[in-house]
Amino acid sequence: MSTAAPAGRPPMWVRSSYSNGAGGECVECARVTRGVLVRDSKDAGGPVVTVGAGAWRCFVGGLGRGRSVPPA
């Protein structure tokens, strides 16, 4: 995983529907060619984590089945 956004076109960020309206606990994601970028919406200029497409599908699939994700 990388902690920097790739160069080129700016990503189109989408905020989680589970984020609260007060600005806390907000996560934003953006699709890129080989996966998904994830960042803290309260720190848009801060670190960005790049997650590979396969790992992201597994993560989202696990959420859909109500499974917790084990720590790395």
PDB file of N, CA, C and O in Angstrom, residues 7-70:
ATOM      1  N   ALA A   7       0.001  10.630  -9.429  1.00  0.00           N
ATOM      2  CA  ALA A   7       0.000  11.852 -10.233  1.00  0.00           C
ATOM      3  C   ALA A   7      -1.002  11.713 -11.372  1.00  0.00           C
ATOM      4  O   ALA A   7      -1.431  10.622 -11.718  1.00  0.00           O
ATOM      5  N   GLY A   8      -1.373  12.800 -11.980  1.00  0.00           N
ATOM      6  CA  GLY A   8      -2.313  12.780 -13.103  1.00  0.00           C
ATOM      7  C   GLY A   8      -3.591  13.501 -12.756  1.00  0.00           C
ATOM      8  O   GLY A   8      -3.584  14.469 -12.015  1.00  0.00           O
ATOM      9  N   ARG A   9      -4.692  12.988 -13.295  1.00  0.00           N
ATOM     10  CA  ARG A   9      -5.996  13.599 -13.012  1.00  0.00           C
ATOM     11  C   ARG A   9      -6.308  13.558 -11.531  1.00  0.00           C
ATOM     12  O   ARG A   9      -6.052  12.558 -10.866  1.00  0.00           O
ATOM     13  N   PRO A  10      -6.921  14.625 -11.014  1.00  0.00           N
ATOM     14  CA  PRO A  10      -7.316  14.588  -9.601  1.00  0.00           C
ATOM     15  C   PRO A  10      -8.409  13.545  -9.376  1.00  0.00           C
ATOM     16  O   PRO A  10      -9.316  13.415 -10.203  1.00  0.00           O
ATOM     17  N   PRO A  11      -8.334  12.779  -8.303  1.00  0.00           N
ATOM     18  CA  PRO A  11      -9.362  11.764  -8.045  1.00  0.00           C
ATOM     19  C   PRO A  11     -10.699  12.395  -7.683  1.00  0.00           C
ATOM     20  O   PRO A  11     -10.749  13.509  -7.164  1.00  0.00           O
ATOM     21  N   MET A  12     -11.785  11.692  -7.958  1.00  0.00           N
ATOM     22  CA  MET A  12     -13.120  12.142  -7.589  1.00  0.00           C
ATOM     23  C   MET A  12     -13.477  11.476  -6.258  1.00  0.00           C
ATOM     24  O   MET A  12     -13.753  10.274  -6.201  1.00  0.00           O
ATOM     25  N   TRP A  13     -13.440  12.243  -5.190  1.00  0.00           N
ATOM     26  CA  TRP A  13     -13.647  11.717  -3.844  1.00  0.00           C
ATOM     27  C   TRP A  13     -15.125  11.603  -3.520  1.00  0.00           C
ATOM     28  O   TRP A  13     -15.921  12.470  -3.851  1.00  0.00           O
ATOM     29  N   VAL A  14     -15.497  10.521  -2.827  1.00  0.00           N
ATOM     30  CA  VAL A  14     -16.865  10.276  -2.384  1.00  0.00           C
ATOM     31  C   VAL A  14     -16.817  10.021  -0.889  1.00  0.00           C
ATOM     32  O   VAL A  14     -16.025   9.203  -0.412  1.00  0.00           O
ATOM     33  N   ARG A  15     -17.658  10.705  -0.157  1.00  0.00           N
ATOM     34  CA  ARG A  15     -17.688  10.560   1.300  1.00  0.00           C
ATOM     35  C   ARG A  15     -18.593   9.403   1.697  1.00  0.00           C
ATOM     36  O   ARG A  15     -19.644   9.178   1.117  1.00  0.00           O
ATOM     37  N   SER A  16     -18.189   8.675   2.716  1.00  0.00           N
ATOM     38  CA  SER A  16     -18.974   7.552   3.219  1.00  0.00           C
ATOM     39  C   SER A  16     -20.355   8.012   3.664  1.00  0.00           C
ATOM     40  O   SER A  16     -20.498   9.052   4.306  1.00  0.00           O
ATOM     41  N   SER A  17     -21.366   7.225   3.353  1.00  0.00           N
ATOM     42  CA  SER A  17     -22.730   7.541   3.785  1.00  0.00           C
ATOM     43  C   SER A  17     -22.877   7.355   5.297  1.00  0.00           C
ATOM     44  O   SER A  17     -23.859   7.800   5.876  1.00  0.00           O
ATOM     45  N   TYR A  18     -21.898   6.716   5.935  1.00  0.00           N
ATOM     46  CA  TYR A  18     -21.941   6.526   7.382  1.00  0.00           C
ATOM     47  C   TYR A  18     -21.276   7.668   8.130  1.00  0.00           C
ATOM     48  O   TYR A  18     -21.267   7.688   9.348  1.00  0.00           O
ATOM     49  N   SER A  19     -20.712   8.637   7.428  1.00  0.00           N
ATOM     50  CA  SER A  19     -20.086   9.784   8.081  1.00  0.00           C
ATOM     51  C   SER A  19     -21.165  10.635   8.723  1.00  0.00           C
ATOM     52  O   SER A  19     -22.229  10.843   8.157  1.00  0.00           O
ATOM     53  N   ASN A  20     -20.857  11.165   9.899  1.00  0.00           N
ATOM     54  CA  ASN A  20     -21.870  11.993  10.548  1.00  0.00           C
ATOM     55  C   ASN A  20     -21.828  13.414   9.993  1.00  0.00           C
ATOM     56  O   ASN A  20     -20.844  13.845   9.407  1.00  0.00           O
ATOM     57  N   GLY A  21     -22.895  14.163  10.146  1.00  0.00           N
ATOM     58  CA  GLY A  21     -23.013  15.514   9.608  1.00  0.00           C
ATOM     59  C   GLY A  21     -22.190  16.549  10.331  1.00  0.00           C
ATOM     60  O   GLY A  21     -22.020  17.666   9.852  1.00  0.00           O
ATOM     61  N   ALA A  22     -21.648  16.214  11.492  1.00  0.00           N
ATOM     62  CA  ALA A  22     -20.875  17.172  12.286  1.00  0.00           C
ATOM     63  C   ALA A  22     -19.405  17.215  11.878  1.00  0.00           C
ATOM     64  O   ALA A  22     -18.623  17.965  12.447  1.00  0.00           O
ATOM     65  N   GLY A  23     -19.006  16.411  10.908  1.00  0.00           N
ATOM     66  CA  GLY A  23     -17.627  16.431  10.433  1.00  0.00           C
ATOM     67  C   GLY A  23     -16.700  15.443  11.120  1.00  0.00           C
ATOM     68  O   GLY A  23     -15.507  15.458  10.882  1.00  0.00           O
ATOM     69  N   GLY A  24     -17.218  14.583  11.961  1.00  0.00           N
ATOM     70  CA  GLY A  24     -16.377  13.594  12.630  1.00  0.00           C
ATOM     71  C   GLY A  24     -16.440  12.241  11.950  1.00  0.00           C
ATOM     72  O   GLY A  24     -17.384  11.931  11.222  1.00  0.00           O
ATOM     73  N   GLU A  25     -15.415  11.437  12.151  1.00  0.00           N
ATOM     74  CA  GLU A  25     -15.350  10.066  11.614  1.00  0.00           C
ATOM     75  C   GLU A  25     -15.710   9.980  10.133  1.00  0.00           C
ATOM     76  O   GLU A  25     -16.492   9.137   9.717  1.00  0.00           O
ATOM     77  N   CYS A  26     -15.163  10.869   9.329  1.00  0.00           N
ATOM     78  CA  CYS A  26     -15.478  10.875   7.889  1.00  0.00           C
ATOM     79  C   CYS A  26     -14.354  10.233   7.091  1.00  0.00           C
ATOM     80  O   CYS A  26     -13.192  10.590   7.229  1.00  0.00           O
ATOM     81  N   VAL A  27     -14.732   9.310   6.240  1.00  0.00           N
ATOM     82  CA  VAL A  27     -13.787   8.653   5.345  1.00  0.00           C
ATOM     83  C   VAL A  27     -14.245   8.945   3.926  1.00  0.00           C
ATOM     84  O   VAL A  27     -15.436   8.897   3.627  1.00  0.00           O
ATOM     85  N   GLU A  28     -13.292   9.252   3.050  1.00  0.00           N
ATOM     86  CA  GLU A  28     -13.587   9.469   1.646  1.00  0.00           C
ATOM     87  C   GLU A  28     -12.810   8.451   0.822  1.00  0.00           C
ATOM     88  O   GLU A  28     -11.701   8.079   1.184  1.00  0.00           O
ATOM     89  N   CYS A  29     -13.402   8.015  -0.282  1.00  0.00           N
ATOM     90  CA  CYS A  29     -12.765   7.056  -1.179  1.00  0.00           C
ATOM     91  C   CYS A  29     -12.840   7.585  -2.598  1.00  0.00           C
ATOM     92  O   CYS A  29     -13.755   8.320  -2.948  1.00  0.00           O
ATOM     93  N   ALA A  30     -11.868   7.187  -3.413  1.00  0.00           N
ATOM     94  CA  ALA A  30     -11.857   7.546  -4.831  1.00  0.00           C
ATOM     95  C   ALA A  30     -11.320   6.361  -5.621  1.00  0.00           C
ATOM     96  O   ALA A  30     -10.306   5.769  -5.251  1.00  0.00           O
ATOM     97  N   ARG A  31     -12.008   5.990  -6.696  1.00  0.00           N
ATOM     98  CA  ARG A  31     -11.534   4.903  -7.553  1.00  0.00           C
ATOM     99  C   ARG A  31     -10.409   5.410  -8.437  1.00  0.00           C
ATOM    100  O   ARG A  31     -10.460   6.513  -8.961  1.00  0.00           O
ATOM    101  N   VAL A  32      -9.412   4.570  -8.602  1.00  0.00           N
ATOM    102  CA  VAL A  32      -8.311   4.830  -9.521  1.00  0.00           C
ATOM    103  C   VAL A  32      -8.105   3.567 -10.354  1.00  0.00           C
ATOM    104  O   VAL A  32      -8.743   2.549 -10.119  1.00  0.00           O
ATOM    105  N   THR A  33      -7.199   3.634 -11.305  1.00  0.00           N
ATOM    106  CA  THR A  33      -7.001   2.535 -12.248  1.00  0.00           C
ATOM    107  C   THR A  33      -6.807   1.182 -11.576  1.00  0.00           C
ATOM    108  O   THR A  33      -7.403   0.196 -11.983  1.00  0.00           O
ATOM    109  N   ARG A  34      -6.000   1.121 -10.548  1.00  0.00           N
ATOM    110  CA  ARG A  34      -5.669  -0.184  -9.948  1.00  0.00           C
ATOM    111  C   ARG A  34      -6.234  -0.399  -8.558  1.00  0.00           C
ATOM    112  O   ARG A  34      -5.747  -1.244  -7.822  1.00  0.00           O
ATOM    113  N   GLY A  35      -7.235   0.378  -8.170  1.00  0.00           N
ATOM    114  CA  GLY A  35      -7.792   0.176  -6.843  1.00  0.00           C
ATOM    115  C   GLY A  35      -8.585   1.363  -6.353  1.00  0.00           C
ATOM    116  O   GLY A  35      -9.279   2.024  -7.120  1.00  0.00           O
ATOM    117  N   VAL A  36      -8.428   1.663  -5.061  1.00  0.00           N
ATOM    118  CA  VAL A  36      -9.189   2.714  -4.404  1.00  0.00           C
ATOM    119  C   VAL A  36      -8.261   3.506  -3.492  1.00  0.00           C
ATOM    120  O   VAL A  36      -7.408   2.925  -2.805  1.00  0.00           O
ATOM    121  N   LEU A  37      -8.443   4.826  -3.487  1.00  0.00           N
ATOM    122  CA  LEU A  37      -7.734   5.688  -2.556  1.00  0.00           C
ATOM    123  C   LEU A  37      -8.643   5.938  -1.368  1.00  0.00           C
ATOM    124  O   LEU A  37      -9.858   6.079  -1.528  1.00  0.00           O
ATOM    125  N   VAL A  38      -8.079   6.020  -0.174  1.00  0.00           N
ATOM    126  CA  VAL A  38      -8.852   6.259   1.040  1.00  0.00           C
ATOM    127  C   VAL A  38      -8.148   7.359   1.823  1.00  0.00           C
ATOM    128  O   VAL A  38      -6.925   7.355   1.944  1.00  0.00           O
ATOM    129  N   ARG A  39      -8.937   8.317   2.336  1.00  0.00           N
ATOM    130  CA  ARG A  39      -8.364   9.400   3.146  1.00  0.00           C
ATOM    131  C   ARG A  39      -9.352   9.845   4.207  1.00  0.00           C
ATOM    132  O   ARG A  39     -10.552   9.557   4.138  1.00  0.00           O
ATOM    133  N   ASP A  40      -8.842  10.594   5.160  1.00  0.00           N
ATOM    134  CA  ASP A  40      -9.652  11.217   6.206  1.00  0.00           C
ATOM    135  C   ASP A  40     -10.168  12.534   5.636  1.00  0.00           C
ATOM    136  O   ASP A  40      -9.375  13.407   5.269  1.00  0.00           O
ATOM    137  N   SER A  41     -11.465  12.720   5.552  1.00  0.00           N
ATOM    138  CA  SER A  41     -12.016  13.925   4.931  1.00  0.00           C
ATOM    139  C   SER A  41     -11.704  15.187   5.724  1.00  0.00           C
ATOM    140  O   SER A  41     -11.745  16.282   5.176  1.00  0.00           O
ATOM    141  N   LYS A  42     -11.390  15.043   6.996  1.00  0.00           N
ATOM    142  CA  LYS A  42     -11.038  16.207   7.803  1.00  0.00           C
ATOM    143  C   LYS A  42      -9.617  16.684   7.507  1.00  0.00           C
ATOM    144  O   LYS A  42      -9.232  17.758   7.913  1.00  0.00           O
ATOM    145  N   ASP A  43      -8.847  15.888   6.781  1.00  0.00           N
ATOM    146  CA  ASP A  43      -7.462  16.221   6.441  1.00  0.00           C
ATOM    147  C   ASP A  43      -7.231  15.891   4.970  1.00  0.00           C
ATOM    148  O   ASP A  43      -6.430  15.030   4.624  1.00  0.00           O
ATOM    149  N   ALA A  44      -7.949  16.610   4.089  1.00  0.00           N
ATOM    150  CA  ALA A  44      -7.918  16.305   2.659  1.00  0.00           C
ATOM    151  C   ALA A  44      -6.518  16.400   2.053  1.00  0.00           C
ATOM    152  O   ALA A  44      -6.228  15.745   1.067  1.00  0.00           O
ATOM    153  N   GLY A  45      -5.642  17.198   2.642  1.00  0.00           N
ATOM    154  CA  GLY A  45      -4.272  17.311   2.141  1.00  0.00           C
ATOM    155  C   GLY A  45      -3.317  16.350   2.817  1.00  0.00           C
ATOM    156  O   GLY A  45      -2.124  16.337   2.514  1.00  0.00           O
ATOM    157  N   GLY A  46      -3.826  15.526   3.706  1.00  0.00           N
ATOM    158  CA  GLY A  46      -2.994  14.597   4.464  1.00  0.00           C
ATOM    159  C   GLY A  46      -2.744  13.304   3.715  1.00  0.00           C
ATOM    160  O   GLY A  46      -2.929  13.213   2.500  1.00  0.00           O
ATOM    161  N   PRO A  47      -2.334  12.280   4.439  1.00  0.00           N
ATOM    162  CA  PRO A  47      -1.993  10.997   3.822  1.00  0.00           C
ATOM    163  C   PRO A  47      -3.170  10.342   3.096  1.00  0.00           C
ATOM    164  O   PRO A  47      -4.313  10.488   3.493  1.00  0.00           O
ATOM    165  N   VAL A  48      -2.835   9.646   2.041  1.00  0.00           N
ATOM    166  CA  VAL A  48      -3.801   8.889   1.248  1.00  0.00           C
ATOM    167  C   VAL A  48      -3.292   7.455   1.183  1.00  0.00           C
ATOM    168  O   VAL A  48      -2.126   7.222   0.905  1.00  0.00           O
ATOM    169  N   VAL A  49      -4.161   6.514   1.454  1.00  0.00           N
ATOM    170  CA  VAL A  49      -3.796   5.098   1.380  1.00  0.00           C
ATOM    171  C   VAL A  49      -4.365   4.523   0.090  1.00  0.00           C
ATOM    172  O   VAL A  49      -5.541   4.723  -0.219  1.00  0.00           O
ATOM    173  N   THR A  50      -3.537   3.830  -0.671  1.00  0.00           N
ATOM    174  CA  THR A  50      -3.976   3.167  -1.889  1.00  0.00           C
ATOM    175  C   THR A  50      -4.201   1.691  -1.589  1.00  0.00           C
ATOM    176  O   THR A  50      -3.307   1.021  -1.088  1.00  0.00           O
ATOM    177  N   VAL A  51      -5.402   1.209  -1.879  1.00  0.00           N
ATOM    178  CA  VAL A  51      -5.761  -0.182  -1.636  1.00  0.00           C
ATOM    179  C   VAL A  51      -5.978  -0.848  -2.998  1.00  0.00           C
ATOM    180  O   VAL A  51      -6.724  -0.326  -3.826  1.00  0.00           O
ATOM    181  N   GLY A  52      -5.346  -1.969  -3.225  1.00  0.00           N
ATOM    182  CA  GLY A  52      -5.495  -2.696  -4.485  1.00  0.00           C
ATOM    183  C   GLY A  52      -6.931  -3.123  -4.720  1.00  0.00           C
ATOM    184  O   GLY A  52      -7.700  -3.318  -3.769  1.00  0.00           O
ATOM    185  N   ALA A  53      -7.287  -3.293  -5.992  1.00  0.00           N
ATOM    186  CA  ALA A  53      -8.663  -3.627  -6.356  1.00  0.00           C
ATOM    187  C   ALA A  53      -9.142  -4.929  -5.699  1.00  0.00           C
ATOM    188  O   ALA A  53     -10.260  -5.006  -5.192  1.00  0.00           O
ATOM    189  N   GLY A  54      -8.306  -5.956  -5.688  1.00  0.00           N
ATOM    190  CA  GLY A  54      -8.703  -7.231  -5.090  1.00  0.00           C
ATOM    191  C   GLY A  54      -8.918  -7.119  -3.587  1.00  0.00           C
ATOM    192  O   GLY A  54      -9.894  -7.650  -3.048  1.00  0.00           O
ATOM    193  N   ALA A  55      -8.025  -6.416  -2.914  1.00  0.00           N
ATOM    194  CA  ALA A  55      -8.161  -6.225  -1.467  1.00  0.00           C
ATOM    195  C   ALA A  55      -9.410  -5.415  -1.150  1.00  0.00           C
ATOM    196  O   ALA A  55     -10.114  -5.696  -0.183  1.00  0.00           O
ATOM    197  N   TRP A  56      -9.710  -4.406  -1.973  1.00  0.00           N
ATOM    198  CA  TRP A  56     -10.901  -3.583  -1.747  1.00  0.00           C
ATOM    199  C   TRP A  56     -12.177  -4.412  -1.923  1.00  0.00           C
ATOM    200  O   TRP A  56     -13.094  -4.328  -1.125  1.00  0.00           O
ATOM    201  N   ARG A  57     -12.224  -5.249  -2.985  1.00  0.00           N
ATOM    202  CA  ARG A  57     -13.401  -6.115  -3.196  1.00  0.00           C
ATOM    203  C   ARG A  57     -13.607  -7.043  -2.005  1.00  0.00           C
ATOM    204  O   ARG A  57     -14.726  -7.252  -1.552  1.00  0.00           O
ATOM    205  N   CYS A  58     -12.529  -7.585  -1.491  1.00  0.00           N
ATOM    206  CA  CYS A  58     -12.612  -8.484  -0.335  1.00  0.00           C
ATOM    207  C   CYS A  58     -13.128  -7.733   0.893  1.00  0.00           C
ATOM    208  O   CYS A  58     -13.993  -8.224   1.612  1.00  0.00           O
ATOM    209  N   PHE A  59     -12.603  -6.548   1.120  1.00  0.00           N
ATOM    210  CA  PHE A  59     -13.021  -5.710   2.255  1.00  0.00           C
ATOM    211  C   PHE A  59     -14.510  -5.378   2.167  1.00  0.00           C
ATOM    212  O   PHE A  59     -15.267  -5.612   3.107  1.00  0.00           O
ATOM    213  N   VAL A  60     -14.941  -4.852   1.021  1.00  0.00           N
ATOM    214  CA  VAL A  60     -16.336  -4.463   0.849  1.00  0.00           C
ATOM    215  C   VAL A  60     -17.246  -5.687   0.902  1.00  0.00           C
ATOM    216  O   VAL A  60     -18.323  -5.646   1.493  1.00  0.00           O
ATOM    217  N   GLY A  61     -16.813  -6.801   0.316  1.00  0.00           N
ATOM    218  CA  GLY A  61     -17.602  -8.024   0.379  1.00  0.00           C
ATOM    219  C   GLY A  61     -17.790  -8.497   1.806  1.00  0.00           C
ATOM    220  O   GLY A  61     -18.873  -8.933   2.188  1.00  0.00           O
ATOM    221  N   GLY A  62     -16.738  -8.408   2.602  1.00  0.00           N
ATOM    222  CA  GLY A  62     -16.832  -8.792   4.012  1.00  0.00           C
ATOM    223  C   GLY A  62     -17.785  -7.896   4.779  1.00  0.00           C
ATOM    224  O   GLY A  62     -18.553  -8.361   5.624  1.00  0.00           O
ATOM    225  N   LEU A  63     -17.775  -6.607   4.470  1.00  0.00           N
ATOM    226  CA  LEU A  63     -18.706  -5.685   5.123  1.00  0.00           C
ATOM    227  C   LEU A  63     -20.140  -6.038   4.779  1.00  0.00           C
ATOM    228  O   LEU A  63     -21.017  -6.001   5.636  1.00  0.00           O
ATOM    229  N   GLY A  64     -20.367  -6.402   3.521  1.00  0.00           N
ATOM    230  CA  GLY A  64     -21.708  -6.762   3.078  1.00  0.00           C
ATOM    231  C   GLY A  64     -22.236  -8.018   3.756  1.00  0.00           C
ATOM    232  O   GLY A  64     -23.429  -8.204   3.890  1.00  0.00           O
ATOM    233  N   ARG A  65     -21.331  -8.867   4.200  1.00  0.00           N
ATOM    234  CA  ARG A  65     -21.727 -10.108   4.899  1.00  0.00           C
ATOM    235  C   ARG A  65     -21.686  -9.937   6.413  1.00  0.00           C
ATOM    236  O   ARG A  65     -21.848 -10.892   7.150  1.00  0.00           O
ATOM    237  N   GLY A  66     -21.411  -8.695   6.871  1.00  0.00           N
ATOM    238  CA  GLY A  66     -21.387  -8.422   8.299  1.00  0.00           C
ATOM    239  C   GLY A  66     -20.157  -8.938   9.016  1.00  0.00           C
ATOM    240  O   GLY A  66     -20.157  -9.098  10.219  1.00  0.00           O
ATOM    241  N   ARG A  67     -19.088  -9.231   8.270  1.00  0.00           N
ATOM    242  CA  ARG A  67     -17.875  -9.733   8.894  1.00  0.00           C
ATOM    243  C   ARG A  67     -16.967  -8.583   9.310  1.00  0.00           C
ATOM    244  O   ARG A  67     -16.893  -7.563   8.637  1.00  0.00           O
ATOM    245  N   SER A  68     -16.269  -8.769  10.389  1.00  0.00           N
ATOM    246  CA  SER A  68     -15.268  -7.770  10.777  1.00  0.00           C
ATOM    247  C   SER A  68     -13.983  -8.065  10.020  1.00  0.00           C
ATOM    248  O   SER A  68     -13.755  -9.193   9.582  1.00  0.00           O
ATOM    249  N   VAL A  69     -13.168  -7.069   9.866  1.00  0.00           N
ATOM    250  CA  VAL A  69     -11.909  -7.218   9.160  1.00  0.00           C
ATOM    251  C   VAL A  69     -10.802  -7.375  10.195  1.00  0.00           C
ATOM    252  O   VAL A  69     -10.665  -6.537  11.089  1.00  0.00           O
ATOM    253  N   PRO A  70     -10.026  -8.451  10.119  1.00  0.00           N
ATOM    254  CA  PRO A  70      -8.964  -8.657  11.119  1.00  0.00           C
ATOM    255  C   PRO A  70      -7.882  -7.595  10.961  1.00  0.00           C
ATOM    256  O   PRO A  70      -7.643  -7.098   9.858  1.00  0.00           O
TER     257      PRO A  70
END
